[in-house]
Amino acid sequence: MAQTILMPALSPTMTEGTLAKWLVSAGDKIESGQVIAEIETDKATMEVEAVDEGVLAEILVPEGTENVAVNTPIAVLKEEGDDDAAVAEAAAGAGAPAPAAKAEEVEAEGDDAGEAEAAAAPAPKASAKPAADGEGGRIKASPLARRIASEAGLDLSGLEGTGPHGRIVKADVEAAIASGAKPAEASKAPGRSDAAPAAEAPKATPAPAQQTGGGYSVVAISAAASAQTRDLVDKLGMPYEAEANNGMRKTIARRLLDAKQTVPHFYLTVDCVIDRLLAVRKELNERAGDGVKISVNDFVVRASALSLRKVPAANAAWTDEAVLRFKDVDVSVAVAIDGGLITPIIRKADTKGLAAISSEMRDLATRARDGKLKPEEYQGGTFSVSNLGMYGIREFSAIINPPQSAILAAGAAEQRPVVKDGALAIATVMTVTLSCDHRVVDGAVGAQFLAAFKKLIEDPLSMLL
């Protein structure tokens, strides 16, 4: 019988994602194992393979739809022997696509409507309730279509949707814009009639939507924006650019807020003289030839891994029942990417040499920036390293990445005055700061780790043994 294809969970923690692209069309024959779609999570873009074979009878969730909840029906697969009635039954059983339980499903009436929408919809996307017909109905449109319409100042109430169940999709909005559809009146909030002045769009700026000038792009904030966003916009009184928070940015915000609120951080800092390290690095790179370029950060990762092996109490995590002591040393390394950062992992880093760490890190960083990492390549890890030295940052304190209990922040290597044998001298110094979860890593343990790290970094040949 015909069956529905569900939004897959591409990692243990995934609850929703963006259906970025369909690689097949309705009516195409599908083979088991064939890649049929691309799904964007908060960390990467991943391919989805078909489990069964058949004909893709109907696409229920258009490409570009954001916030699609895991296990939501996204398409109907027609198997051999199925007739149109079976397909229609499967599609009807799936119901309308459900891009997460977001603001689009919020019902509100009277003066409370604006408040209910504001509490349910993230800014600065288009209003989750763009227009109401004379009977108080609600227009169905994909989140991407709403956002494009909002940015163009287009009222969705005059559009007819070509998506499943009459849903307005991206193509409908783009076609309306191309045909010269009249923008919605600036004085009215999208989706709000004159009878509901309480939810009128805030006067975000003195300029109309999409006006440019002075290096700013002015984007209207919808009536469905959160009260926090609207209050801030009201107070700004100047042009601004509203950039929607993507899934990655939201995840980073949530996790780091939780870390600072729930993890008792304390910080330990040491200065490391790395002139010998720089000399060894230069010699190793010259001997290695093309294809190998060991960085200072590769030394930092290896020294961290070896220090964790020497001080295993720092290679641990907190739970309410017990402190977990990890047997493997898996080092997460922070990599900056568009829209945020990600921490690919060097597994069993204490067993790998500098060349292996360098090659693996280069590959992971490249695929991280391309959004091609697999979940197992960035989920987990027992310890983190964050290096801002390449940006000229002398010293900083990083936020712990739970459930890990420590993160090492490395600053820039720079020449500084130091005292050697009672005399003033110049040396290349790198400052590192260890952020510790005091529930797991006591001050003495953190100090022991840094002492081991400093010894290795300042005597880099010992890392080669």
GROMACS .gro file of C-alpha atoms in nm:
model
  465
    1MET     CA    1   0.000   0.000   0.000
    2ALA     CA    2   0.105   0.362  -0.047
    3GLN     CA    3   0.309   0.495   0.240
    4THR     CA    4   0.432   0.830   0.365
    5ILE     CA    5   0.796   0.932   0.379
    6LEU     CA    6   0.870   1.096   0.713
    7MET     CA    7   1.109   1.375   0.810
    8PRO     CA    8   1.407   1.175   0.941
    9ALA     CA    9   1.596   1.231   1.265
   10LEU     CA   10   1.951   1.273   1.139
   11SER     CA   11   2.100   1.283   1.488
   12PRO     CA   12   1.990   1.177   1.837
   13THR     CA   13   1.921   1.539   1.936
   14MET     CA   14   1.747   1.657   1.619
   15THR     CA   15   1.386   1.767   1.668
   16GLU     CA   16   1.331   1.968   1.349
   17GLY     CA   17   1.508   2.081   1.034
   18THR     CA   18   1.474   2.261   0.703
   19LEU     CA   19   1.376   2.065   0.394
   20ALA     CA   20   1.635   2.243   0.184
   21LYS     CA   21   1.594   2.070  -0.151
   22TRP     CA   22   1.409   1.791  -0.324
   23LEU     CA   23   1.634   1.595  -0.561
   24VAL     CA   24   1.338   1.414  -0.716
   25SER     CA   25   0.999   1.525  -0.844
   26ALA     CA   26   0.647   1.392  -0.816
   27GLY     CA   27   0.608   1.102  -1.060
   28ASP     CA   28   0.975   0.996  -1.045
   29LYS     CA   29   1.060   0.632  -0.987
   30ILE     CA   30   1.258   0.591  -0.663
   31GLU     CA   31   1.510   0.317  -0.587
   32SER     CA   32   1.599   0.199  -0.237
   33GLY     CA   33   1.910   0.385  -0.122
   34GLN     CA   34   1.862   0.669  -0.372
   35VAL     CA   35   1.928   1.020  -0.240
   36ILE     CA   36   1.595   1.202  -0.264
   37ALA     CA   37   1.635   1.521  -0.057
   38GLU     CA   38   1.872   1.746   0.136
   39ILE     CA   39   1.791   1.835   0.496
   40GLU     CA   40   1.950   2.125   0.684
   41THR     CA   41   1.999   2.085   1.057
   42ASP     CA   42   2.144   2.346   1.291
   43LYS     CA   43   2.493   2.216   1.210
   44ALA     CA   44   2.507   2.073   0.859
   45THR     CA   45   2.329   1.986   0.535
   46MET     CA   46   2.273   1.613   0.499
   47GLU     CA   47   2.137   1.384   0.230
   48VAL     CA   48   1.831   1.165   0.283
   49GLU     CA   49   1.810   0.825   0.118
   50ALA     CA   50   1.493   0.638   0.025
   51VAL     CA   51   1.430   0.326   0.230
   52ASP     CA   52   1.185   0.162  -0.011
   53GLU     CA   53   1.136   0.170  -0.387
   54GLY     CA   54   0.835   0.295  -0.574
   55VAL     CA   55   0.704   0.610  -0.739
   56LEU     CA   56   0.705   0.946  -0.562
   57ALA     CA   57   0.334   1.014  -0.590
   58GLU     CA   58   0.307   1.344  -0.403
   59ILE     CA   59   0.533   1.592  -0.224
   60LEU     CA   60   0.367   1.715   0.093
   61VAL     CA   61   0.634   1.957   0.218
   62PRO     CA   62   0.787   2.188  -0.046
   63GLU     CA   63   1.159   2.249  -0.053
   64GLY     CA   64   1.268   2.553   0.145
   65THR     CA   65   1.023   2.479   0.428
   66GLU     CA   66   1.181   2.553   0.765
   67ASN     CA   67   1.118   2.405   1.110
   68VAL     CA   68   0.979   2.072   0.986
   69ALA     CA   69   0.935   1.851   1.290
   70VAL     CA   70   1.092   1.505   1.295
   71ASN     CA   71   0.845   1.232   1.182
   72THR     CA   72   0.632   1.481   0.990
   73PRO     CA   73   0.507   1.325   0.660
   74ILE     CA   74   0.694   1.498   0.378
   75ALA     CA   75   0.594   1.288   0.076
   76VAL     CA   76   0.383   0.991  -0.038
   77LEU     CA   77   0.547   0.687  -0.200
   78LYS     CA   78   0.336   0.476  -0.436
   79GLU     CA   79   0.441   0.112  -0.435
   80GLU     CA   80   0.375  -0.151  -0.699
   81GLY     CA   81   0.009  -0.238  -0.718
   82ASP     CA   82  -0.112   0.081  -0.550
   83ASP     CA   83  -0.385   0.282  -0.721
   84ASP     CA   84  -0.467   0.651  -0.700
   85ALA     CA   85  -0.717   0.585  -0.422
   86ALA     CA   86  -0.442   0.438  -0.205
   87VAL     CA   87  -0.225   0.742  -0.268
   88ALA     CA   88  -0.511   0.978  -0.185
   89GLU     CA   89  -0.580   0.783   0.136
   90ALA     CA   90  -0.215   0.804   0.241
   91ALA     CA   91  -0.201   1.176   0.166
   92ALA     CA   92  -0.523   1.238   0.356
   93GLY     CA   93  -0.395   1.039   0.652
   94ALA     CA   94  -0.081   1.251   0.657
   95GLY     CA   95  -0.283   1.569   0.677
   96ALA     CA   96  -0.136   1.911   0.615
   97PRO     CA   97   0.241   1.932   0.656
   98ALA     CA   98   0.343   2.037   1.004
   99PRO     CA   99   0.660   2.248   1.014
  100ALA     CA  100   0.703   2.212   1.389
  101ALA     CA  101   0.432   2.337   1.626
  102LYS     CA  102   0.510   2.701   1.554
  103ALA     CA  103   0.316   3.022   1.543
  104GLU     CA  104   0.134   2.919   1.226
  105GLU     CA  105  -0.087   2.690   1.432
  106VAL     CA  106  -0.165   2.946   1.703
  107GLU     CA  107  -0.528   3.042   1.732
  108ALA     CA  108  -0.600   3.382   1.884
  109GLU     CA  109  -0.893   3.617   1.892
  110GLY     CA  110  -0.969   3.974   1.991
  111ASP     CA  111  -0.711   4.199   2.152
  112ASP     CA  112  -0.507   3.900   2.269
  113ALA     CA  113  -0.426   3.792   1.913
  114GLY     CA  114  -0.116   4.002   1.877
  115GLU     CA  115   0.022   3.887   2.211
  116ALA     CA  116  -0.037   3.519   2.131
  117GLU     CA  117   0.133   3.551   1.795
  118ALA     CA  118   0.420   3.748   1.943
  119ALA     CA  119   0.483   3.477   2.200
  120ALA     CA  120   0.478   3.200   1.941
  121ALA     CA  121   0.669   3.333   1.639
  122PRO     CA  122   1.042   3.405   1.618
  123ALA     CA  123   1.157   3.736   1.474
  124PRO     CA  124   1.219   3.864   1.220
  125LYS     CA  125   1.032   3.623   0.993
  126ALA     CA  126   0.703   3.715   0.835
  127SER     CA  127   0.394   3.717   1.046
  128ALA     CA  128   0.274   3.370   1.131
  129LYS     CA  129  -0.080   3.488   1.060
  130PRO     CA  130  -0.042   3.701   0.747
  131ALA     CA  131  -0.406   3.763   0.663
  132ALA     CA  132  -0.755   3.671   0.769
  133ASP     CA  133  -1.052   3.641   0.535
  134GLY     CA  134  -1.395   3.776   0.610
  135GLU     CA  135  -1.484   3.470   0.813
  136GLY     CA  136  -1.174   3.487   1.031
  137GLY     CA  137  -0.993   3.213   0.836
  138ARG     CA  138  -0.619   3.172   0.817
  139ILE     CA  139  -0.392   3.159   0.512
  140LYS     CA  140  -0.158   2.863   0.488
  141ALA     CA  141   0.193   2.943   0.369
  142SER     CA  142   0.537   2.795   0.418
  143PRO     CA  143   0.773   2.983   0.653
  144LEU     CA  144   1.007   3.059   0.361
  145ALA     CA  145   0.719   3.204   0.159
  146ARG     CA  146   0.617   3.421   0.454
  147ARG     CA  147   0.968   3.553   0.500
  148ILE     CA  148   1.013   3.641   0.133
  149ALA     CA  149   0.673   3.810   0.129
  150SER     CA  150   0.752   4.006   0.444
  151GLU     CA  151   1.084   4.129   0.305
  152ALA     CA  152   0.912   4.237  -0.017
  153GLY     CA  153   0.624   4.401   0.169
  154LEU     CA  154   0.381   4.167  -0.006
  155ASP     CA  155   0.037   4.087   0.140
  156LEU     CA  156  -0.027   3.713   0.114
  157SER     CA  157  -0.405   3.756   0.135
  158GLY     CA  158  -0.428   3.809  -0.242
  159LEU     CA  159  -0.231   3.500  -0.343
  160GLU     CA  160  -0.348   3.153  -0.436
  161GLY     CA  161  -0.122   2.871  -0.324
  162THR     CA  162  -0.005   2.593  -0.553
  163GLY     CA  163   0.137   2.376  -0.275
  164PRO     CA  164  -0.035   2.086  -0.101
  165HIS     CA  165  -0.384   2.173   0.023
  166GLY     CA  166  -0.359   2.521  -0.133
  167ARG     CA  167  -0.051   2.613   0.070
  168ILE     CA  168   0.138   2.921  -0.051
  169VAL     CA  169   0.498   2.827  -0.129
  170LYS     CA  170   0.813   3.011  -0.231
  171ALA     CA  171   0.736   2.985  -0.605
  172ASP     CA  172   0.397   3.153  -0.555
  173VAL     CA  173   0.549   3.452  -0.377
  174GLU     CA  174   0.832   3.489  -0.629
  175ALA     CA  175   0.581   3.474  -0.915
  176ALA     CA  176   0.369   3.744  -0.751
  177ILE     CA  177   0.673   3.967  -0.701
  178ALA     CA  178   0.784   3.915  -1.062
  179SER     CA  179   0.436   4.006  -1.186
  180GLY     CA  180   0.451   4.338  -1.002
  181ALA     CA  181   0.203   4.262  -0.725
  182LYS     CA  182   0.126   4.567  -0.512
  183PRO     CA  183   0.304   4.568  -0.173
  184ALA     CA  184   0.098   4.571   0.143
  185GLU     CA  185   0.030   4.912   0.294
  186ALA     CA  186   0.313   5.011   0.527
  187SER     CA  187   0.066   5.133   0.788
  188LYS     CA  188  -0.083   4.788   0.836
  189ALA     CA  189   0.081   4.494   1.002
  190PRO     CA  190   0.088   4.183   0.780
  191GLY     CA  191  -0.210   3.966   0.851
  192ARG     CA  192  -0.390   4.215   1.073
  193SER     CA  193  -0.714   4.390   0.983
  194ASP     CA  194  -0.804   4.747   1.080
  195ALA     CA  195  -1.020   4.601   1.353
  196ALA     CA  196  -0.716   4.486   1.549
  197PRO     CA  197  -0.499   4.794   1.607
  198ALA     CA  198  -0.333   4.635   1.912
  199ALA     CA  199  -0.124   4.413   1.685
  200GLU     CA  200  -0.019   4.672   1.430
  201ALA     CA  201   0.340   4.646   1.318
  202PRO     CA  202   0.571   4.859   1.533
  203LYS     CA  203   0.725   5.166   1.380
  204ALA     CA  204   1.060   5.000   1.354
  205THR     CA  205   1.232   5.273   1.154
  206PRO     CA  206   1.145   5.604   0.993
  207ALA     CA  207   1.211   5.442   0.656
  208PRO     CA  208   0.991   5.205   0.450
  209ALA     CA  209   1.078   4.839   0.407
  210GLN     CA  210   1.376   4.760   0.184
  211GLN     CA  211   1.504   5.118   0.178
  212THR     CA  212   1.880   5.132   0.163
  213GLY     CA  213   2.123   5.405   0.251
  214GLY     CA  214   2.412   5.484   0.475
  215GLY     CA  215   2.535   5.126   0.450
  216TYR     CA  216   2.219   4.980   0.609
  217SER     CA  217   1.943   4.765   0.467
  218VAL     CA  218   1.615   4.841   0.641
  219VAL     CA  219   1.394   4.536   0.687
  220ALA     CA  220   1.051   4.565   0.843
  221ILE     CA  221   0.988   4.372   1.164
  222SER     CA  222   0.651   4.198   1.152
  223ALA     CA  223   0.372   4.227   1.405
  224ALA     CA  224   0.440   3.870   1.506
  225ALA     CA  225   0.788   3.952   1.627
  226SER     CA  226   0.849   3.891   1.995
  227ALA     CA  227   0.777   4.171   2.239
  228GLN     CA  228   1.151   4.187   2.315
  229THR     CA  229   1.235   4.244   1.948
  230ARG     CA  230   0.963   4.504   1.898
  231ASP     CA  231   1.059   4.695   2.213
  232LEU     CA  232   1.423   4.704   2.108
  233VAL     CA  233   1.335   4.820   1.757
  234ASP     CA  234   1.112   5.094   1.898
  235LYS     CA  235   1.401   5.222   2.111
  236LEU     CA  236   1.663   5.216   1.835
  237GLY     CA  237   1.523   5.502   1.632
  238MET     CA  238   1.774   5.438   1.353
  239PRO     CA  239   1.815   5.222   1.044
  240TYR     CA  240   1.897   4.860   1.113
  241GLU     CA  241   1.934   4.529   0.937
  242ALA     CA  242   1.729   4.238   1.069
  243GLU     CA  243   1.897   3.901   1.016
  244ALA     CA  244   1.681   3.602   1.105
  245ASN     CA  245   1.830   3.370   1.367
  246ASN     CA  246   1.904   3.040   1.197
  247GLY     CA  247   1.890   2.704   1.371
  248MET     CA  248   2.261   2.705   1.448
  249ARG     CA  249   2.253   3.048   1.610
  250LYS     CA  250   1.952   2.949   1.821
  251THR     CA  251   2.126   2.629   1.933
  252ILE     CA  252   2.444   2.817   2.023
  253ALA     CA  253   2.245   3.072   2.220
  254ARG     CA  254   2.051   2.807   2.410
  255ARG     CA  255   2.349   2.586   2.491
  256LEU     CA  256   2.581   2.867   2.599
  257LEU     CA  257   2.312   3.028   2.811
  258ASP     CA  258   2.251   2.694   2.981
  259ALA     CA  259   2.624   2.651   3.033
  260LYS     CA  260   2.674   2.989   3.201
  261GLN     CA  261   2.361   2.951   3.414
  262THR     CA  262   2.408   2.592   3.526
  263VAL     CA  263   2.784   2.523   3.518
  264PRO     CA  264   3.000   2.679   3.794
  265HIS     CA  265   3.292   2.810   3.586
  266PHE     CA  266   3.632   2.903   3.721
  267TYR     CA  267   3.940   3.001   3.522
  268LEU     CA  268   4.314   2.928   3.536
  269THR     CA  269   4.570   3.107   3.317
  270VAL     CA  270   4.936   3.040   3.235
  271ASP     CA  271   5.191   3.192   2.995
  272CYS     CA  272   5.383   2.952   2.774
  273VAL     CA  273   5.714   3.039   2.605
  274ILE     CA  274   5.695   2.880   2.260
  275ASP     CA  275   6.016   2.980   2.080
  276ARG     CA  276   6.132   2.616   2.079
  277LEU     CA  277   5.792   2.506   1.953
  278LEU     CA  278   5.809   2.751   1.662
  279ALA     CA  279   6.156   2.627   1.571
  280VAL     CA  280   6.047   2.261   1.581
  281ARG     CA  281   5.736   2.343   1.379
  282LYS     CA  282   5.942   2.514   1.110
  283GLU     CA  283   6.182   2.221   1.084
  284LEU     CA  284   5.902   1.963   1.071
  285ASN     CA  285   5.721   2.152   0.795
  286GLU     CA  286   6.041   2.186   0.593
  287ARG     CA  287   6.110   1.813   0.621
  288ALA     CA  288   5.752   1.710   0.551
  289GLY     CA  289   5.739   1.891   0.217
  290ASP     CA  290   5.421   1.966   0.021
  291GLY     CA  291   5.086   1.855   0.158
  292VAL     CA  292   5.176   1.882   0.526
  293LYS     CA  293   5.163   2.208   0.719
  294ILE     CA  294   5.159   2.167   1.094
  295SER     CA  295   5.010   2.464   1.278
  296VAL     CA  296   5.060   2.595   1.629
  297ASN     CA  297   4.706   2.482   1.699
  298ASP     CA  298   4.800   2.124   1.608
  299PHE     CA  299   5.061   2.138   1.885
  300VAL     CA  300   4.796   2.278   2.122
  301VAL     CA  301   4.556   1.993   2.040
  302ARG     CA  302   4.822   1.725   2.088
  303ALA     CA  303   4.955   1.882   2.409
  304SER     CA  304   4.597   1.900   2.543
  305ALA     CA  305   4.534   1.536   2.460
  306LEU     CA  306   4.858   1.416   2.621
  307SER     CA  307   4.790   1.633   2.928
  308LEU     CA  308   4.446   1.472   2.965
  309ARG     CA  309   4.610   1.132   2.950
  310LYS     CA  310   4.846   1.239   3.229
  311VAL     CA  311   4.567   1.406   3.433
  312PRO     CA  312   4.261   1.187   3.358
  313ALA     CA  313   4.055   1.359   3.628
  314ALA     CA  314   4.015   1.651   3.384
  315ASN     CA  315   3.881   1.420   3.113
  316ALA     CA  316   3.539   1.379   3.272
  317ALA     CA  317   3.176   1.490   3.284
  318TRP     CA  318   2.922   1.561   3.556
  319THR     CA  319   2.594   1.379   3.611
  320ASP     CA  320   2.370   1.390   3.919
  321GLU     CA  321   2.451   1.025   3.987
  322ALA     CA  322   2.824   1.012   3.915
  323VAL     CA  323   3.128   1.178   3.761
  324LEU     CA  324   3.200   1.002   3.432
  325ARG     CA  325   3.570   0.939   3.365
  326PHE     CA  326   3.624   0.893   2.992
  327LYS     CA  327   3.863   0.625   2.871
  328ASP     CA  328   3.921   0.791   2.531
  329VAL     CA  329   4.056   1.141   2.478
  330ASP     CA  330   3.838   1.302   2.211
  331VAL     CA  331   3.929   1.668   2.156
  332SER     CA  332   3.667   1.904   2.010
  333VAL     CA  333   3.822   2.195   1.818
  334ALA     CA  334   3.619   2.514   1.764
  335VAL     CA  335   3.588   2.615   1.397
  336ALA     CA  336   3.425   2.940   1.287
  337ILE     CA  337   3.173   2.900   1.005
  338ASP     CA  338   2.909   3.123   0.847
  339GLY     CA  339   2.638   3.191   1.103
  340GLY     CA  340   2.820   3.054   1.405
  341LEU     CA  341   3.071   2.789   1.501
  342ILE     CA  342   3.102   2.413   1.519
  343THR     CA  343   3.335   2.180   1.707
  344PRO     CA  344   3.456   1.885   1.496
  345ILE     CA  345   3.630   1.617   1.698
  346ILE     CA  346   3.974   1.459   1.679
  347ARG     CA  347   3.896   1.112   1.816
  348LYS     CA  348   4.159   0.948   2.039
  349ALA     CA  349   4.380   1.250   1.987
  350ASP     CA  350   4.635   1.125   2.240
  351THR     CA  351   4.721   0.835   2.007
  352LYS     CA  352   4.780   1.052   1.698
  353GLY     CA  353   5.093   1.235   1.588
  354LEU     CA  354   5.116   1.596   1.480
  355ALA     CA  355   5.097   1.516   1.108
  356ALA     CA  356   4.786   1.300   1.157
  357ILE     CA  357   4.616   1.565   1.371
  358SER     CA  358   4.705   1.835   1.116
  359SER     CA  359   4.567   1.637   0.821
  360GLU     CA  360   4.249   1.533   1.002
  361MET     CA  361   4.183   1.882   1.136
  362ARG     CA  362   4.225   2.039   0.793
  363ASP     CA  363   3.976   1.794   0.643
  364LEU     CA  364   3.724   1.843   0.925
  365ALA     CA  365   3.749   2.223   0.910
  366THR     CA  366   3.696   2.226   0.533
  367ARG     CA  367   3.389   2.006   0.551
  368ALA     CA  368   3.259   2.200   0.851
  369ARG     CA  369   3.262   2.524   0.650
  370ASP     CA  370   3.088   2.343   0.364
  371GLY     CA  371   2.822   2.204   0.600
  372LYS     CA  372   2.920   1.847   0.515
  373LEU     CA  373   3.010   1.704   0.856
  374LYS     CA  374   2.835   1.393   0.980
  375PRO     CA  375   2.672   1.416   1.326
  376GLU     CA  376   2.921   1.173   1.476
  377GLU     CA  377   3.203   1.405   1.364
  378TYR     CA  378   3.088   1.696   1.580
  379GLN     CA  379   2.872   1.541   1.852
  380GLY     CA  380   3.048   1.417   2.163
  381GLY     CA  381   3.404   1.498   2.259
  382THR     CA  382   3.551   1.497   2.609
  383PHE     CA  383   3.742   1.829   2.603
  384SER     CA  384   3.748   2.139   2.383
  385VAL     CA  385   4.011   2.372   2.240
  386SER     CA  386   3.932   2.723   2.115
  387ASN     CA  387   4.207   2.930   1.952
  388LEU     CA  388   4.165   3.299   1.864
  389GLY     CA  389   4.534   3.364   1.827
  390MET     CA  390   4.503   3.401   1.450
  391TYR     CA  391   4.280   3.704   1.514
  392GLY     CA  392   4.539   3.871   1.735
  393ILE     CA  393   4.351   3.803   2.058
  394ARG     CA  394   4.604   3.794   2.341
  395GLU     CA  395   4.391   3.627   2.607
  396PHE     CA  396   4.030   3.520   2.657
  397SER     CA  397   3.809   3.286   2.861
  398ALA     CA  398   3.590   3.039   2.674
  399ILE     CA  399   3.252   2.902   2.782
  400ILE     CA  400   3.242   2.530   2.861
  401ASN     CA  401   3.059   2.310   2.612
  402PRO     CA  402   2.842   2.074   2.826
  403PRO     CA  403   2.855   1.790   2.907
  404GLN     CA  404   3.230   1.846   2.887
  405SER     CA  405   3.397   1.985   3.198
  406ALA     CA  406   3.676   2.197   3.056
  407ILE     CA  407   3.781   2.404   2.756
  408LEU     CA  408   4.122   2.552   2.678
  409ALA     CA  409   4.135   2.901   2.523
  410ALA     CA  410   4.459   2.981   2.338
  411GLY     CA  411   4.563   3.337   2.254
  412ALA     CA  412   4.809   3.484   2.007
  413ALA     CA  413   5.181   3.407   2.020
  414GLU     CA  414   5.362   3.739   2.059
  415GLN     CA  415   5.697   3.868   2.168
  416ARG     CA  416   5.701   3.990   2.527
  417PRO     CA  417   5.961   4.084   2.785
  418VAL     CA  418   6.040   3.796   3.022
  419VAL     CA  419   6.290   3.733   3.297
  420LYS     CA  420   6.544   3.455   3.231
  421ASP     CA  421   6.814   3.373   3.485
  422GLY     CA  422   6.755   3.706   3.658
  423ALA     CA  423   6.793   3.910   3.339
  424LEU     CA  424   6.536   4.074   3.113
  425ALA     CA  425   6.494   3.904   2.773
  426ILE     CA  426   6.251   3.884   2.482
  427ALA     CA  427   6.055   3.565   2.421
  428THR     CA  428   5.755   3.449   2.219
  429VAL     CA  429   5.474   3.393   2.468
  430MET     CA  430   5.129   3.237   2.427
  431THR     CA  431   4.870   3.281   2.702
  432VAL     CA  432   4.623   2.998   2.758
  433THR     CA  433   4.321   2.994   2.990
  434LEU     CA  434   4.149   2.681   3.115
  435SER     CA  435   3.777   2.713   3.194
  436CYS     CA  436   3.672   2.443   3.443
  437ASP     CA  437   3.346   2.301   3.572
  438HIS     CA  438   3.408   2.313   3.947
  439ARG     CA  439   3.169   2.023   4.007
  440VAL     CA  440   3.417   1.794   3.830
  441VAL     CA  441   3.753   1.969   3.798
  442ASP     CA  442   3.882   2.110   4.125
  443GLY     CA  443   4.142   2.384   4.131
  444ALA     CA  444   4.426   2.142   4.197
  445VAL     CA  445   4.322   1.920   3.905
  446GLY     CA  446   4.301   2.218   3.672
  447ALA     CA  447   4.643   2.336   3.787
  448GLN     CA  448   4.791   1.990   3.730
  449PHE     CA  449   4.652   1.986   3.377
  450LEU     CA  450   4.798   2.328   3.294
  451ALA     CA  451   5.134   2.232   3.444
  452ALA     CA  452   5.146   1.924   3.219
  453PHE     CA  453   5.033   2.130   2.918
  454LYS     CA  454   5.292   2.402   2.978
  455LYS     CA  455   5.573   2.147   3.007
  456LEU     CA  456   5.477   1.983   2.677
  457ILE     CA  457   5.429   2.309   2.486
  458GLU     CA  458   5.760   2.452   2.606
  459ASP     CA  459   5.943   2.124   2.533
  460PRO     CA  460   5.779   2.021   2.205
  461LEU     CA  461   6.022   1.737   2.133
  462SER     CA  462   5.866   1.551   2.424
  463MET     CA  463   5.542   1.539   2.223
  464LEU     CA  464   5.719   1.344   1.950
  465LEU     CA  465   5.828   1.059   2.178
   0.00000   0.00000   0.00000
